[in-house]
Amino acid sequence: MEEWYKAIEEASSVESLESIRVSVFGKKGILAAEFAKMKTAANEEKAKIAKDLNIHKGKMTSLLAERKMTLQTLELRARMEAEKIDVSLFSSRSEKGAVHPVMDTMDKIVDYFASMNFSVQTGPMIEDDFHNFEALNLPKYHPARDMQDTFYFKDEMLLRTHTSPVQIRTMLHTKPPIRMIAPGSVFRRDYDITHTPMFHQVEGLLVDKEGEVSFANLKYILEDFLKYMFGDIEVRFRPSFFPFTEPSAEVDISCVFCKGEGCRVCSKTGWLEVLGCGIVDPNVFKAVGYKDVSGYAFGLGVERFAMLIHQIGDLRSLFEGDVRLLEQFR
Ligand code: DAH
Protein backbone atom coordinates (compact mmCIF):
# COMPACT_ATOMS: atom_id res chain seq x y z
CA MET A 1 0.00 0.00 0.00
CA GLU A 2 2.75 2.43 0.97
CA GLU A 3 4.19 2.46 -2.54
CA TRP A 4 0.85 3.70 -3.91
CA TYR A 5 0.77 6.61 -1.48
CA LYS A 6 4.22 7.47 -2.70
CA ALA A 7 3.19 7.11 -6.37
CA ILE A 8 0.29 9.55 -5.85
CA GLU A 9 2.48 12.08 -4.11
CA GLU A 10 5.10 11.88 -6.82
CA ALA A 11 2.78 11.86 -9.86
CA SER A 12 4.12 14.51 -12.22
CA SER A 13 1.10 15.15 -14.41
CA VAL A 14 -2.68 15.03 -14.27
CA GLU A 15 -2.49 12.30 -16.88
CA SER A 16 -0.15 9.99 -14.94
CA LEU A 17 -2.20 10.64 -11.81
CA GLU A 18 -5.26 9.39 -13.65
CA SER A 19 -3.57 6.11 -14.55
CA ILE A 20 -2.57 5.66 -10.90
CA ARG A 21 -6.21 6.27 -9.89
CA VAL A 22 -7.31 3.50 -12.28
CA SER A 23 -4.66 1.11 -10.90
CA VAL A 24 -5.85 1.73 -7.35
CA PHE A 25 -9.62 2.23 -7.66
CA GLY A 26 -10.44 0.47 -10.95
CA LYS A 27 -12.42 -2.79 -11.18
CA LYS A 28 -9.17 -4.69 -11.52
CA GLY A 29 -7.30 -2.31 -9.23
CA ILE A 30 -5.37 -3.10 -6.07
CA LEU A 31 -8.18 -2.14 -3.69
CA ALA A 32 -10.56 -4.48 -5.48
CA ALA A 33 -7.94 -7.22 -5.21
CA GLU A 34 -7.44 -6.58 -1.47
CA PHE A 35 -11.18 -6.63 -0.83
CA ALA A 36 -11.41 -9.90 -2.78
CA LYS A 37 -8.94 -11.49 -0.33
CA MET A 38 -11.58 -11.10 2.41
CA LYS A 39 -13.54 -13.97 0.91
CA THR A 40 -10.85 -16.45 1.95
CA ALA A 41 -9.89 -14.76 5.22
CA ALA A 42 -10.91 -16.18 8.56
CA ASN A 43 -14.25 -14.83 9.78
CA GLU A 44 -12.87 -13.06 12.86
CA GLU A 45 -10.35 -11.15 10.71
CA LYS A 46 -12.82 -9.93 8.08
CA ALA A 47 -14.04 -6.95 10.08
CA LYS A 48 -10.53 -5.70 10.72
CA ILE A 49 -9.44 -6.13 7.08
CA ALA A 50 -12.55 -4.26 5.89
CA LYS A 51 -11.96 -1.46 8.37
CA ASP A 52 -8.30 -1.09 7.35
CA LEU A 53 -9.09 -1.13 3.67
CA ASN A 54 -11.81 1.47 4.08
CA ILE A 55 -9.36 3.72 5.91
CA HIS A 56 -6.88 3.35 3.04
CA LYS A 57 -9.64 3.99 0.56
CA GLY A 58 -10.62 7.24 2.26
CA LYS A 59 -7.07 8.46 2.65
CA MET A 60 -6.16 7.71 -0.93
CA THR A 61 -9.30 9.40 -2.23
CA SER A 62 -8.45 12.67 -0.53
CA LEU A 63 -4.76 12.38 -1.40
CA LEU A 64 -5.65 11.90 -5.08
CA ALA A 65 -7.98 14.92 -5.08
CA GLU A 66 -5.37 17.07 -3.40
CA ARG A 67 -2.61 16.03 -5.81
CA LYS A 68 -4.92 16.58 -8.76
CA MET A 69 -5.61 20.17 -7.67
CA THR A 70 -1.91 20.87 -7.23
CA LEU A 71 -1.02 19.40 -10.63
CA GLN A 72 -3.83 21.28 -12.40
CA THR A 73 -2.65 24.56 -10.92
CA LEU A 74 0.94 23.85 -11.94
CA GLU A 75 -0.08 22.87 -15.47
CA LEU A 76 -2.25 26.00 -15.87
CA ARG A 77 0.60 28.20 -14.68
CA ALA A 78 3.03 26.56 -17.10
CA ARG A 79 0.58 27.04 -19.95
CA MET A 80 -0.01 30.68 -19.14
CA GLU A 81 3.71 31.23 -19.01
CA ALA A 82 4.23 29.52 -22.37
CA GLU A 83 1.39 31.32 -24.12
CA LYS A 84 2.08 34.72 -22.63
CA ILE A 85 1.69 37.68 -25.00
CA ASP A 86 3.40 40.94 -24.23
CA VAL A 87 0.89 43.45 -25.56
CA SER A 88 3.28 46.31 -24.89
CA LEU A 89 5.89 44.96 -27.32
CA PHE A 90 6.53 47.05 -30.41
CA SER A 91 5.70 45.33 -33.65
CA SER A 92 8.15 45.63 -36.47
CA ARG A 93 5.23 45.32 -38.90
CA SER A 94 3.58 48.69 -39.19
CA GLU A 95 0.70 49.05 -41.62
CA LYS A 96 0.10 52.32 -43.37
CA GLY A 97 -3.41 53.72 -43.21
CA ALA A 98 -5.37 55.21 -46.08
CA VAL A 99 -7.76 58.10 -46.48
CA HIS A 100 -11.24 56.82 -47.25
CA PRO A 101 -12.06 57.54 -50.93
CA VAL A 102 -15.18 59.51 -49.94
CA MET A 103 -13.22 61.79 -47.60
CA ASP A 104 -10.44 62.09 -50.15
CA THR A 105 -12.94 63.22 -52.79
CA MET A 106 -14.59 65.60 -50.32
CA ASP A 107 -11.19 67.16 -49.53
CA LYS A 108 -10.52 67.68 -53.21
CA ILE A 109 -13.91 69.37 -53.72
CA VAL A 110 -13.37 71.61 -50.68
CA ASP A 111 -9.85 72.50 -51.91
CA TYR A 112 -11.21 73.69 -55.24
CA PHE A 113 -13.86 75.97 -53.74
CA ALA A 114 -11.54 77.23 -51.00
CA SER A 115 -9.16 78.31 -53.76
CA MET A 116 -12.11 80.25 -55.25
CA ASN A 117 -12.67 82.06 -51.93
CA PHE A 118 -15.69 80.08 -50.76
CA SER A 119 -15.86 79.67 -46.97
CA VAL A 120 -16.69 76.31 -45.44
CA GLN A 121 -19.89 76.28 -43.35
CA THR A 122 -21.47 73.51 -41.30
CA GLY A 123 -24.87 72.81 -39.77
CA PRO A 124 -26.53 70.16 -37.59
CA MET A 125 -27.39 66.70 -38.95
CA ILE A 126 -30.58 66.73 -36.88
CA GLU A 127 -32.47 69.56 -38.54
CA ASP A 128 -35.88 71.13 -38.14
CA ASP A 129 -38.57 71.23 -40.77
CA PHE A 130 -38.07 74.97 -41.33
CA HIS A 131 -34.41 74.80 -42.37
CA ASN A 132 -34.59 71.49 -44.24
CA PHE A 133 -37.79 72.16 -46.19
CA GLU A 134 -39.95 75.20 -45.45
CA ALA A 135 -37.35 77.97 -45.98
CA LEU A 136 -36.12 76.20 -49.13
CA ASN A 137 -39.50 76.78 -50.75
CA LEU A 138 -40.71 73.28 -49.91
CA PRO A 139 -43.94 73.96 -48.01
CA LYS A 140 -45.70 71.21 -46.07
CA TYR A 141 -47.54 68.76 -48.34
CA HIS A 142 -45.56 69.97 -51.38
CA PRO A 143 -45.17 66.93 -53.68
CA ALA A 144 -41.42 67.64 -54.12
CA ARG A 145 -40.96 66.54 -50.48
CA ASP A 146 -41.55 63.00 -51.75
CA MET A 147 -38.14 63.01 -53.48
CA GLN A 148 -36.46 63.20 -50.09
CA ASP A 149 -38.07 60.85 -47.58
CA THR A 150 -36.10 60.73 -44.35
CA PHE A 151 -36.12 59.66 -40.69
CA TYR A 152 -38.25 61.74 -38.34
CA PHE A 153 -38.04 62.61 -34.65
CA LYS A 154 -40.71 64.24 -32.51
CA ASP A 155 -41.49 67.98 -32.80
CA GLU A 156 -40.81 68.31 -36.55
CA MET A 157 -37.15 67.36 -36.14
CA LEU A 158 -35.59 65.11 -38.76
CA LEU A 159 -32.28 63.82 -40.12
CA ARG A 160 -31.39 66.36 -42.80
CA THR A 161 -32.01 65.09 -46.33
CA HIS A 162 -29.49 67.45 -47.96
CA THR A 163 -26.88 70.07 -47.04
CA SER A 164 -29.08 72.87 -48.46
CA PRO A 165 -30.34 73.85 -44.96
CA VAL A 166 -26.83 75.16 -44.27
CA GLN A 167 -27.55 77.84 -46.93
CA ILE A 168 -30.48 79.01 -44.82
CA ARG A 169 -28.52 78.94 -41.56
CA THR A 170 -25.65 80.89 -43.11
CA MET A 171 -27.93 83.54 -44.64
CA LEU A 172 -29.78 83.92 -41.35
CA HIS A 173 -26.61 84.78 -39.46
CA THR A 174 -24.58 86.72 -42.07
CA LYS A 175 -25.20 89.69 -44.31
CA PRO A 176 -24.64 89.37 -48.07
CA PRO A 177 -22.39 89.00 -50.02
CA ILE A 178 -21.91 85.26 -49.36
CA ARG A 179 -19.67 82.66 -50.95
CA MET A 180 -19.94 79.39 -49.11
CA ILE A 181 -19.87 75.65 -49.44
CA ALA A 182 -21.29 73.18 -46.93
CA PRO A 183 -19.83 69.67 -46.93
CA GLY A 184 -21.50 67.06 -44.70
CA SER A 185 -23.48 63.86 -44.14
CA VAL A 186 -27.11 63.61 -45.17
CA PHE A 187 -29.76 60.93 -44.75
CA ARG A 188 -32.55 59.40 -46.79
CA ARG A 189 -34.80 56.36 -46.69
CA ASP A 190 -33.00 54.61 -49.55
CA TYR A 191 -30.94 51.44 -50.01
CA ASP A 192 -29.72 49.88 -53.25
CA ILE A 193 -26.52 49.76 -55.33
CA THR A 194 -26.53 53.51 -55.91
CA HIS A 195 -28.18 54.68 -52.65
CA THR A 196 -27.25 54.33 -48.98
CA PRO A 197 -29.26 55.70 -46.01
CA MET A 198 -26.35 58.00 -45.16
CA PHE A 199 -24.21 59.72 -47.75
CA HIS A 200 -22.31 62.98 -48.23
CA GLN A 201 -23.07 66.16 -50.09
CA VAL A 202 -21.42 69.45 -50.79
CA GLU A 203 -23.75 72.43 -51.11
CA GLY A 204 -22.66 75.71 -52.64
CA LEU A 205 -24.16 79.19 -52.43
CA LEU A 206 -23.12 82.56 -53.79
CA VAL A 207 -25.12 85.71 -53.05
CA ASP A 208 -24.39 89.25 -54.16
CA LYS A 209 -26.26 92.44 -55.08
CA GLU A 210 -29.34 92.31 -57.29
CA GLY A 211 -28.34 91.77 -60.93
CA GLU A 212 -24.72 90.87 -60.08
CA VAL A 213 -25.05 87.09 -60.27
CA SER A 214 -25.96 85.37 -63.51
CA PHE A 215 -26.45 81.86 -64.79
CA ALA A 216 -23.30 82.42 -66.86
CA ASN A 217 -21.27 82.87 -63.64
CA LEU A 218 -22.68 79.59 -62.34
CA LYS A 219 -21.98 77.80 -65.60
CA TYR A 220 -18.41 79.05 -65.69
CA ILE A 221 -17.45 77.96 -62.19
CA LEU A 222 -19.12 74.54 -62.41
CA GLU A 223 -17.45 73.74 -65.73
CA ASP A 224 -14.09 74.74 -64.32
CA PHE A 225 -14.73 72.72 -61.16
CA LEU A 226 -15.80 69.58 -63.06
CA LYS A 227 -12.71 69.72 -65.27
CA TYR A 228 -10.58 70.06 -62.13
CA MET A 229 -12.25 66.93 -60.70
CA PHE A 230 -12.52 64.72 -63.80
CA GLY A 231 -9.92 66.04 -66.21
CA ASP A 232 -10.66 66.13 -69.89
CA ILE A 233 -14.47 65.84 -70.10
CA GLU A 234 -17.42 67.57 -71.75
CA VAL A 235 -20.01 69.35 -69.58
CA ARG A 236 -23.66 70.00 -70.41
CA PHE A 237 -26.50 71.73 -68.57
CA ARG A 238 -30.03 70.30 -68.76
CA PRO A 239 -33.15 72.20 -67.61
CA SER A 240 -34.55 70.66 -64.44
CA PHE A 241 -36.58 71.49 -61.34
CA PHE A 242 -35.61 72.20 -57.73
CA PRO A 243 -37.97 74.10 -55.45
CA PHE A 244 -35.14 76.34 -54.16
CA THR A 245 -33.83 77.47 -57.56
CA GLU A 246 -35.45 79.05 -60.62
CA PRO A 247 -34.35 78.39 -63.27
CA SER A 248 -32.80 75.05 -62.28
CA ALA A 249 -30.49 72.72 -64.13
CA GLU A 250 -28.89 69.35 -63.81
CA VAL A 251 -25.31 69.06 -64.95
CA ASP A 252 -23.93 66.08 -66.85
CA ILE A 253 -20.37 65.18 -67.76
CA SER A 254 -19.40 62.99 -70.70
CA CYS A 255 -19.11 59.41 -69.45
CA VAL A 256 -15.71 58.85 -67.83
CA PHE A 257 -15.86 55.13 -68.63
CA CYS A 258 -16.63 55.16 -72.37
CA LYS A 259 -15.63 58.77 -73.18
CA GLY A 260 -19.13 59.50 -74.43
CA GLU A 261 -19.43 56.45 -76.69
CA GLY A 262 -22.28 54.91 -74.65
CA CYS A 263 -21.84 52.05 -72.15
CA ARG A 264 -23.60 50.23 -69.31
CA VAL A 265 -22.67 52.84 -66.67
CA CYS A 266 -24.14 55.79 -68.64
CA SER A 267 -27.06 53.65 -69.89
CA LYS A 268 -25.78 54.10 -73.44
CA THR A 269 -26.37 57.88 -73.30
CA GLY A 270 -22.71 58.89 -73.13
CA TRP A 271 -23.54 61.25 -70.21
CA LEU A 272 -23.46 61.01 -66.42
CA GLU A 273 -25.49 63.27 -64.17
CA VAL A 274 -23.28 64.75 -61.43
CA LEU A 275 -24.95 67.76 -59.84
CA GLY A 276 -27.97 70.04 -59.45
CA CYS A 277 -27.90 73.82 -59.55
CA GLY A 278 -29.76 77.00 -60.37
CA ILE A 279 -30.47 80.62 -59.64
CA VAL A 280 -31.72 81.05 -56.06
CA ASP A 281 -35.53 81.26 -55.98
CA PRO A 282 -36.85 84.61 -54.63
CA ASN A 283 -38.94 82.67 -52.07
CA VAL A 284 -35.72 81.45 -50.44
CA PHE A 285 -34.42 85.00 -50.04
CA LYS A 286 -37.82 86.03 -48.68
CA ALA A 287 -37.65 83.26 -46.04
CA VAL A 288 -34.34 84.61 -44.69
CA GLY A 289 -35.28 88.29 -45.02
CA TYR A 290 -32.79 89.14 -47.81
CA LYS A 291 -33.75 92.02 -50.16
CA ASP A 292 -32.22 93.27 -53.43
CA VAL A 293 -29.89 90.32 -53.89
CA SER A 294 -29.29 87.65 -56.50
CA GLY A 295 -27.46 84.35 -56.21
CA TYR A 296 -26.76 80.88 -57.47
CA ALA A 297 -26.65 77.56 -55.67
CA PHE A 298 -25.59 74.02 -56.40
CA GLY A 299 -25.48 70.65 -54.68
CA LEU A 300 -23.67 67.40 -55.36
CA GLY A 301 -23.30 63.89 -53.94
CA VAL A 302 -19.73 63.10 -52.90
CA GLU A 303 -20.09 59.29 -53.17
CA ARG A 304 -21.16 59.66 -56.79
CA PHE A 305 -18.00 61.65 -57.51
CA ALA A 306 -15.84 59.12 -55.66
CA MET A 307 -17.41 56.21 -57.56
CA LEU A 308 -16.79 57.86 -60.92
CA ILE A 309 -13.24 58.91 -60.06
CA HIS A 310 -12.24 55.50 -58.65
CA GLN A 311 -14.57 53.35 -60.78
CA ILE A 312 -16.36 51.75 -57.82
CA GLY A 313 -19.38 49.68 -58.86
CA ASP A 314 -21.48 49.28 -55.71
CA LEU A 315 -21.98 52.36 -53.53
CA ARG A 316 -22.65 50.21 -50.47
CA SER A 317 -19.08 48.84 -50.57
CA LEU A 318 -17.90 52.30 -49.47
CA PHE A 319 -19.57 51.79 -46.07
CA GLU A 320 -18.94 48.12 -45.30
CA GLY A 321 -15.69 48.87 -43.46
CA ASP A 322 -13.79 46.16 -45.37
CA VAL A 323 -10.07 47.03 -45.11
CA ARG A 324 -9.46 45.39 -48.48
CA LEU A 325 -11.29 48.32 -50.07
CA LEU A 326 -9.14 50.84 -48.21
CA GLU A 327 -5.91 48.96 -48.95
CA GLN A 328 -6.44 49.83 -52.61
CA PHE A 329 -6.17 53.52 -51.76
CA ARG A 330 -2.90 53.49 -49.82
N1 DAH B 1 -30.44 69.73 -52.42
C1 DAH B 1 -30.49 69.05 -53.70
C2 DAH B 1 -30.60 67.55 -53.43
O1 DAH B 1 -30.23 67.11 -52.39
C3 DAH B 1 -29.25 69.34 -54.49
C4 DAH B 1 -29.27 70.72 -55.01
C5 DAH B 1 -29.79 70.99 -56.25
C6 DAH B 1 -28.80 71.77 -54.24
C7 DAH B 1 -29.84 72.26 -56.74
C8 DAH B 1 -28.84 73.07 -54.72
C9 DAH B 1 -29.36 73.29 -55.99
O2 DAH B 1 -28.40 74.11 -54.04
O3 DAH B 1 -29.40 74.57 -56.46
O4 DAH B 1 -31.03 66.84 -54.29
mmCIF file of N, CA and C and ligand atoms in Angstrom, residues 148 162 164 167 188 201 203-204 242 244-245 276-278 297-299, ligand 1:
data_model
loop_
_atom_site.group_PDB
_atom_site.id
_atom_site.type_symbol
_atom_site.label_atom_id
_atom_site.label_comp_id
_atom_site.label_asym_id
_atom_site.label_seq_id
_atom_site.Cartn_x
_atom_site.Cartn_y
_atom_site.Cartn_z
ATOM 1 N N GLN A 148 -37.432 63.275 -51.177
ATOM 2 C CA GLN A 148 -36.460 63.197 -50.086
ATOM 3 C C GLN A 148 -37.108 62.688 -48.807
ATOM 4 N N HIS A 162 -30.492 66.836 -47.077
ATOM 5 C CA HIS A 162 -29.491 67.447 -47.961
ATOM 6 C C HIS A 162 -28.717 68.497 -47.153
ATOM 7 N N SER A 164 -28.495 71.550 -48.143
ATOM 8 C CA SER A 164 -29.075 72.866 -48.459
ATOM 9 C C SER A 164 -29.514 73.673 -47.223
ATOM 10 N N GLN A 167 -27.337 76.546 -46.235
ATOM 11 C CA GLN A 167 -27.552 77.840 -46.934
ATOM 12 C C GLN A 167 -28.382 78.763 -46.057
ATOM 13 N N ARG A 188 -31.273 59.627 -46.095
ATOM 14 C CA ARG A 188 -32.547 59.396 -46.793
ATOM 15 C C ARG A 188 -32.981 57.959 -46.616
ATOM 16 N N GLN A 201 -22.822 65.161 -49.062
ATOM 17 C CA GLN A 201 -23.069 66.162 -50.094
ATOM 18 C C GLN A 201 -22.173 67.370 -49.871
ATOM 19 N N GLU A 203 -22.826 71.393 -50.638
ATOM 20 C CA GLU A 203 -23.745 72.425 -51.111
ATOM 21 C C GLU A 203 -22.929 73.675 -51.400
ATOM 22 N N GLY A 204 -23.347 74.452 -52.375
ATOM 23 C CA GLY A 204 -22.658 75.715 -52.643
ATOM 24 C C GLY A 204 -23.660 76.848 -52.772
ATOM 25 N N PHE A 242 -35.817 72.284 -59.177
ATOM 26 C CA PHE A 242 -35.613 72.196 -57.726
ATOM 27 C C PHE A 242 -36.442 73.318 -57.124
ATOM 28 N N PHE A 244 -35.907 75.204 -54.706
ATOM 29 C CA PHE A 244 -35.139 76.339 -54.161
ATOM 30 C C PHE A 244 -34.394 77.131 -55.217
ATOM 31 N N THR A 245 -34.477 76.705 -56.489
ATOM 32 C CA THR A 245 -33.827 77.471 -57.559
ATOM 33 C C THR A 245 -34.787 77.657 -58.733
ATOM 34 N N GLY A 276 -26.795 69.209 -59.236
ATOM 35 C CA GLY A 276 -27.972 70.041 -59.454
ATOM 36 C C GLY A 276 -27.613 71.476 -59.120
ATOM 37 N N CYS A 277 -28.246 72.422 -59.811
ATOM 38 C CA CYS A 277 -27.900 73.818 -59.555
ATOM 39 C C CYS A 277 -28.990 74.752 -60.061
ATOM 40 N N GLY A 278 -28.810 76.031 -59.835
ATOM 41 C CA GLY A 278 -29.757 76.999 -60.372
ATOM 42 C C GLY A 278 -29.572 78.366 -59.753
ATOM 43 N N ALA A 297 -26.900 78.641 -56.631
ATOM 44 C CA ALA A 297 -26.648 77.564 -55.669
ATOM 45 C C ALA A 297 -26.434 76.273 -56.440
ATOM 46 N N PHE A 298 -25.760 75.339 -55.784
ATOM 47 C CA PHE A 298 -25.590 74.015 -56.403
ATOM 48 C C PHE A 298 -25.423 72.975 -55.310
ATOM 49 N N GLY A 299 -25.645 71.724 -55.659
ATOM 50 C CA GLY A 299 -25.484 70.650 -54.678
ATOM 51 C C GLY A 299 -25.029 69.385 -55.380
HETATM 52 N N1 DAH B 1 -30.443 69.732 -52.417
HETATM 53 C C1 DAH B 1 -30.490 69.052 -53.702
HETATM 54 C C2 DAH B 1 -30.597 67.547 -53.431
HETATM 55 O O1 DAH B 1 -30.232 67.112 -52.388
HETATM 56 C C3 DAH B 1 -29.251 69.338 -54.494
HETATM 57 C C4 DAH B 1 -29.267 70.725 -55.005
HETATM 58 C C5 DAH B 1 -29.788 70.993 -56.245
HETATM 59 C C6 DAH B 1 -28.800 71.767 -54.236
HETATM 60 C C7 DAH B 1 -29.839 72.265 -56.742
HETATM 61 C C8 DAH B 1 -28.835 73.074 -54.719
HETATM 62 C C9 DAH B 1 -29.362 73.289 -55.988
HETATM 63 O O2 DAH B 1 -28.401 74.113 -54.036
HETATM 64 O O3 DAH B 1 -29.404 74.566 -56.458
HETATM 65 O O4 DAH B 1 -31.032 66.841 -54.293
#
